[in-house]
PDB file of C-alpha atoms in Angstrom:
ATOM      1  CA  MET O 155     182.837 122.379 -45.619  1.00  0.00           C
ATOM      2  CA  LYS O 156     185.186 123.041 -42.649  1.00  0.00           C
ATOM      3  CA  ILE O 157     188.735 121.605 -42.415  1.00  0.00           C
ATOM      4  CA  VAL O 158     190.650 120.972 -39.220  1.00  0.00           C
ATOM      5  CA  TYR O 159     193.875 122.763 -38.602  1.00  0.00           C
ATOM      6  CA  GLU O 160     196.106 119.600 -38.955  1.00  0.00           C
ATOM      7  CA  GLU O 161     194.446 118.627 -42.397  1.00  0.00           C
ATOM      8  CA  LEU O 162     195.094 122.107 -43.704  1.00  0.00           C
ATOM      9  CA  GLN O 163     198.718 121.740 -42.773  1.00  0.00           C
ATOM     10  CA  LYS O 164     198.953 118.437 -44.610  1.00  0.00           C
ATOM     11  CA  VAL O 165     197.291 120.163 -47.647  1.00  0.00           C
ATOM     12  CA  ILE O 166     199.795 122.993 -47.565  1.00  0.00           C
ATOM     13  CA  ALA O 167     202.928 120.723 -47.071  1.00  0.00           C
ATOM     14  CA  ALA O 168     201.729 118.557 -49.957  1.00  0.00           C
ATOM     15  CA  HIS O 169     201.381 121.766 -52.204  1.00  0.00           C
ATOM     16  CA  GLN O 170     204.954 122.857 -51.221  1.00  0.00           C
ATOM     17  CA  LYS O 171     206.208 119.522 -52.400  1.00  0.00           C
ATOM     18  CA  TYR O 172     204.106 119.871 -55.665  1.00  0.00           C
ATOM     19  CA  LEU O 173     205.535 123.301 -56.228  1.00  0.00           C
ATOM     20  CA  ASN O 174     209.121 121.807 -55.768  1.00  0.00           C
ATOM     21  CA  ASN O 175     208.342 118.912 -58.048  1.00  0.00           C
ATOM     22  CA  GLU O 176     208.910 116.474 -55.206  1.00  0.00           C
ATOM     23  CA  PRO O 177     207.436 112.976 -54.692  1.00  0.00           C
ATOM     24  CA  ASP O 178     203.982 112.931 -52.952  1.00  0.00           C
ATOM     25  CA  GLY O 179     203.457 116.555 -54.021  1.00  0.00           C
ATOM     26  CA  GLU O 180     199.803 117.512 -54.694  1.00  0.00           C
ATOM     27  CA  MET O 181     198.377 120.669 -55.897  1.00  0.00           C
ATOM     28  CA  ALA O 182     196.230 122.263 -52.956  1.00  0.00           C
ATOM     29  CA  ASN O 183     192.352 121.783 -53.742  1.00  0.00           C
ATOM     30  CA  LEU O 184     190.578 123.902 -51.197  1.00  0.00           C
ATOM     31  CA  GLU O 185     187.594 124.560 -53.327  1.00  0.00           C
ATOM     32  CA  ASP O 186     184.402 125.202 -51.128  1.00  0.00           C
ATOM     33  CA  ILE O 187     186.244 125.024 -47.858  1.00  0.00           C
ATOM     34  CA  ASP O 188     185.535 127.146 -44.712  1.00  0.00           C
ATOM     35  CA  LEU O 189     188.698 128.805 -43.830  1.00  0.00           C
ATOM     36  CA  TYR O 190     186.880 131.648 -42.020  1.00  0.00           C
ATOM     37  CA  GLY O 191     189.265 133.614 -39.638  1.00  0.00           C
ATOM     38  CA  ARG O 192     192.425 131.513 -40.098  1.00  0.00           C
ATOM     39  CA  ASP O 193     195.865 132.776 -39.805  1.00  0.00           C
ATOM     40  CA  MET O 194     197.631 131.942 -43.118  1.00  0.00           C
ATOM     41  CA  ALA O 195     200.164 134.621 -43.171  1.00  0.00           C
ATOM     42  CA  GLY O 196     202.939 133.930 -45.425  1.00  0.00           C
ATOM     43  CA  VAL O 197     201.538 130.686 -46.895  1.00  0.00           C
ATOM     44  CA  ASN O 198     202.518 129.754 -50.480  1.00  0.00           C
ATOM     45  CA  LEU O 199     199.429 128.534 -52.260  1.00  0.00           C
ATOM     46  CA  LYS O 200     200.790 129.492 -55.724  1.00  0.00           C
ATOM     47  CA  GLY O 201     198.512 127.892 -58.463  1.00  0.00           C
ATOM     48  CA  ALA O 202     196.114 126.405 -56.007  1.00  0.00           C
ATOM     49  CA  ASN O 203     192.362 125.923 -56.237  1.00  0.00           C
ATOM     50  CA  LEU O 204     190.542 128.124 -53.781  1.00  0.00           C
ATOM     51  CA  LYS O 205     187.293 128.578 -55.940  1.00  0.00           C
ATOM     52  CA  ASN O 206     184.277 129.620 -53.750  1.00  0.00           C
ATOM     53  CA  THR O 207     186.411 129.267 -50.524  1.00  0.00           C
ATOM     54  CA  ASN O 208     185.314 131.198 -47.591  1.00  0.00           C
ATOM     55  CA  LEU O 209     188.176 133.449 -46.488  1.00  0.00           C
ATOM     56  CA  LYS O 210     186.485 136.063 -44.547  1.00  0.00           C
ATOM     57  CA  ARG O 211     188.466 137.564 -41.926  1.00  0.00           C
ATOM     58  CA  THR O 212     191.290 135.351 -42.848  1.00  0.00           C
ATOM     59  CA  ILE O 213     194.858 136.719 -42.469  1.00  0.00           C
ATOM     60  CA  LEU O 214     196.880 136.296 -45.649  1.00  0.00           C
ATOM     61  CA  TRP O 215     199.543 138.801 -44.908  1.00  0.00           C
ATOM     62  CA  ASP O 216     202.474 138.453 -47.354  1.00  0.00           C
ATOM     63  CA  ALA O 217     200.878 135.193 -48.840  1.00  0.00           C
ATOM     64  CA  ASN O 218     201.596 133.798 -52.266  1.00  0.00           C
ATOM     65  CA  LEU O 219     198.441 133.407 -54.199  1.00  0.00           C
ATOM     66  CA  GLU O 220     199.990 133.868 -57.601  1.00  0.00           C
ATOM     67  CA  GLU O 221     198.092 131.990 -60.380  1.00  0.00           C
ATOM     68  CA  ALA O 222     195.537 130.825 -57.808  1.00  0.00           C
ATOM     69  CA  ASN O 223     191.890 130.175 -58.633  1.00  0.00           C
ATOM     70  CA  LEU O 224     189.888 132.268 -56.254  1.00  0.00           C
ATOM     71  CA  GLU O 225     186.978 132.608 -58.396  1.00  0.00           C
ATOM     72  CA  GLY O 226     183.939 133.491 -56.124  1.00  0.00           C
ATOM     73  CA  ALA O 227     185.896 133.410 -52.949  1.00  0.00           C
ATOM     74  CA  ALA O 228     184.686 135.260 -50.122  1.00  0.00           C
ATOM     75  CA  PHE O 229     187.282 137.629 -48.538  1.00  0.00           C
ATOM     76  CA  LYS O 230     185.102 140.006 -46.643  1.00  0.00           C
ATOM     77  CA  HIS O 231     187.367 141.962 -44.056  1.00  0.00           C
ATOM     78  CA  ALA O 232     190.397 139.669 -44.691  1.00  0.00           C
ATOM     79  CA  ILE O 233     193.817 141.049 -44.596  1.00  0.00           C
ATOM     80  CA  LEU O 234     195.798 140.630 -47.776  1.00  0.00           C
ATOM     81  CA  HIS O 235     198.495 143.266 -46.967  1.00  0.00           C
ATOM     82  CA  CYS O 236     201.388 142.624 -49.477  1.00  0.00           C
ATOM     83  CA  THR O 237     199.912 139.499 -50.765  1.00  0.00           C
ATOM     84  CA  LYS O 238     201.086 138.204 -54.051  1.00  0.00           C
ATOM     85  CA  LEU O 239     197.953 137.814 -56.482  1.00  0.00           C
ATOM     86  CA  ARG O 240     199.736 138.102 -59.749  1.00  0.00           C
ATOM     87  CA  ASN O 241     197.746 136.250 -62.530  1.00  0.00           C
ATOM     88  CA  ALA O 242     195.250 135.125 -59.986  1.00  0.00           C
ATOM     89  CA  CYS O 243     191.521 134.550 -61.017  1.00  0.00           C
ATOM     90  CA  LEU O 244     189.453 136.693 -58.592  1.00  0.00           C
ATOM     91  CA  LYS O 245     186.265 136.723 -60.900  1.00  0.00           C
ATOM     92  CA  GLY O 246     183.240 137.431 -58.931  1.00  0.00           C
ATOM     93  CA  ALA O 247     185.094 137.379 -55.523  1.00  0.00           C
ATOM     94  CA  GLY O 248     183.815 139.261 -52.442  1.00  0.00           C
ATOM     95  CA  LEU O 249     186.470 141.560 -51.538  1.00  0.00           C
ATOM     96  CA  LYS O 250     184.347 144.036 -49.595  1.00  0.00           C
ATOM     97  CA  GLY O 251     186.255 145.779 -46.803  1.00  0.00           C
ATOM     98  CA  VAL O 252     189.574 143.808 -47.614  1.00  0.00           C
ATOM     99  CA  ASN O 253     192.901 145.214 -46.976  1.00  0.00           C
ATOM    100  CA  LEU O 254     194.893 144.935 -50.184  1.00  0.00           C
ATOM    101  CA  THR O 255     197.655 147.589 -49.290  1.00  0.00           C
ATOM    102  CA  GLY O 256     200.782 146.896 -51.261  1.00  0.00           C
ATOM    103  CA  ALA O 257     199.368 143.715 -52.821  1.00  0.00           C
ATOM    104  CA  ASP O 258     200.676 142.613 -56.224  1.00  0.00           C
ATOM    105  CA  LEU O 259     197.575 142.578 -58.607  1.00  0.00           C
ATOM    106  CA  ARG O 260     199.421 142.560 -61.829  1.00  0.00           C
ATOM    107  CA  GLY O 261     197.629 140.425 -64.325  1.00  0.00           C
ATOM    108  CA  ALA O 262     194.902 139.455 -61.967  1.00  0.00           C
ATOM    109  CA  ASP O 263     191.306 139.073 -63.008  1.00  0.00           C
ATOM    110  CA  LEU O 264     189.084 140.985 -60.740  1.00  0.00           C
ATOM    111  CA  GLY O 265     186.039 141.146 -63.194  1.00  0.00           C
ATOM    112  CA  GLY O 266     182.725 141.208 -61.389  1.00  0.00           C
ATOM    113  CA  ALA O 267     184.619 141.258 -58.091  1.00  0.00           C
ATOM    114  CA  ASP O 268     183.043 143.341 -55.103  1.00  0.00           C
ATOM    115  CA  LEU O 269     185.732 145.878 -54.218  1.00  0.00           C
ATOM    116  CA  ASP O 270     183.353 148.207 -51.974  1.00  0.00           C
ATOM    117  CA  SER O 271     185.418 149.745 -49.152  1.00  0.00           C
ATOM    118  CA  ALA O 272     188.383 147.768 -50.229  1.00  0.00           C
ATOM    119  CA  ILE O 273     191.822 149.149 -49.292  1.00  0.00           C
ATOM    120  CA  LEU O 274     194.123 149.258 -52.471  1.00  0.00           C
ATOM    121  CA  GLU O 275     196.694 151.874 -51.066  1.00  0.00           C
ATOM    122  CA  ASP O 276     199.904 151.303 -53.016  1.00  0.00           C
ATOM    123  CA  ALA O 277     198.633 147.943 -54.617  1.00  0.00           C
ATOM    124  CA  ALA O 278     200.399 147.032 -57.913  1.00  0.00           C
ATOM    125  CA  TYR O 279     198.567 146.546 -61.153  1.00  0.00           C
ATOM    126  CA  ASP O 280     199.426 146.559 -64.766  1.00  0.00           C
ATOM    127  CA  GLU O 281     197.618 146.802 -68.254  1.00  0.00           C
ATOM    128  CA  GLY O 282     196.615 143.278 -67.979  1.00  0.00           C
ATOM    129  CA  THR O 283     194.834 143.685 -64.725  1.00  0.00           C
ATOM    130  CA  ILE O 284     190.961 143.194 -65.231  1.00  0.00           C
ATOM    131  CA  TRP O 285     188.962 145.356 -62.787  1.00  0.00           C
ATOM    132  CA  PRO O 286     185.084 145.260 -62.304  1.00  0.00           C
ATOM    133  CA  GLU O 287     183.233 147.529 -64.713  1.00  0.00           C
ATOM    134  CA  GLY O 288     183.281 151.205 -63.555  1.00  0.00           C
ATOM    135  CA  PHE O 289     186.014 150.568 -61.035  1.00  0.00           C
ATOM    136  CA  ASP O 290     188.815 153.311 -61.021  1.00  0.00           C
ATOM    137  CA  PRO O 291     192.065 151.710 -59.508  1.00  0.00           C
ATOM    138  CA  ILE O 292     193.785 155.135 -59.440  1.00  0.00           C
ATOM    139  CA  ALA O 293     191.193 156.726 -57.312  1.00  0.00           C
ATOM    140  CA  ALA O 294     191.440 153.815 -54.910  1.00  0.00           C
ATOM    141  CA  GLY O 295     195.096 154.266 -54.512  1.00  0.00           C
ATOM    142  CA  ALA O 296     196.424 151.543 -56.680  1.00  0.00           C
ATOM    143  CA  ILE O 297     199.668 152.104 -58.719  1.00  0.00           C
ATOM    144  CA  LEU O 298     199.933 151.374 -62.417  1.00  0.00           C
ATOM    145  CA  TYR O 299     203.026 149.490 -63.225  1.00  0.00           C
ATOM    146  CA  ARG O 300     204.417 149.468 -66.692  1.00  0.00           C
ATOM    147  CA  GLU O 301     206.970 146.832 -67.596  1.00  0.00           C
TER     148      GLU O 301
END
């Protein structure tokens, strides 16, 4: 399902109120929404529901998607440079060709995700990060952080 720009802005504004515990705040629910090619650089959708969302070719540069549900989301060729994905659920997400340079993947669940041709140069991960079976994060350029 597509969403118009104005409606997306309302959802994001209500989510900000939710994060700040303000009245009229509401957690963003963008499950199954088509956000193909949108410029969402710097957006704060911490803890939001983006399950099965189409984020192909979307710009999420420096976005905050910590603790978000991104299970099954399609990110093909999206830009997630320096995106905060700490403790996010990315199970089965399509991350083919995605730029994750400098992203924070500590504690993220990427089990079953498609990371074919993904760029993980300087992406941070920790021992709590779950990778797809057989995936080598060090060979992909990611950096292990121990706290």
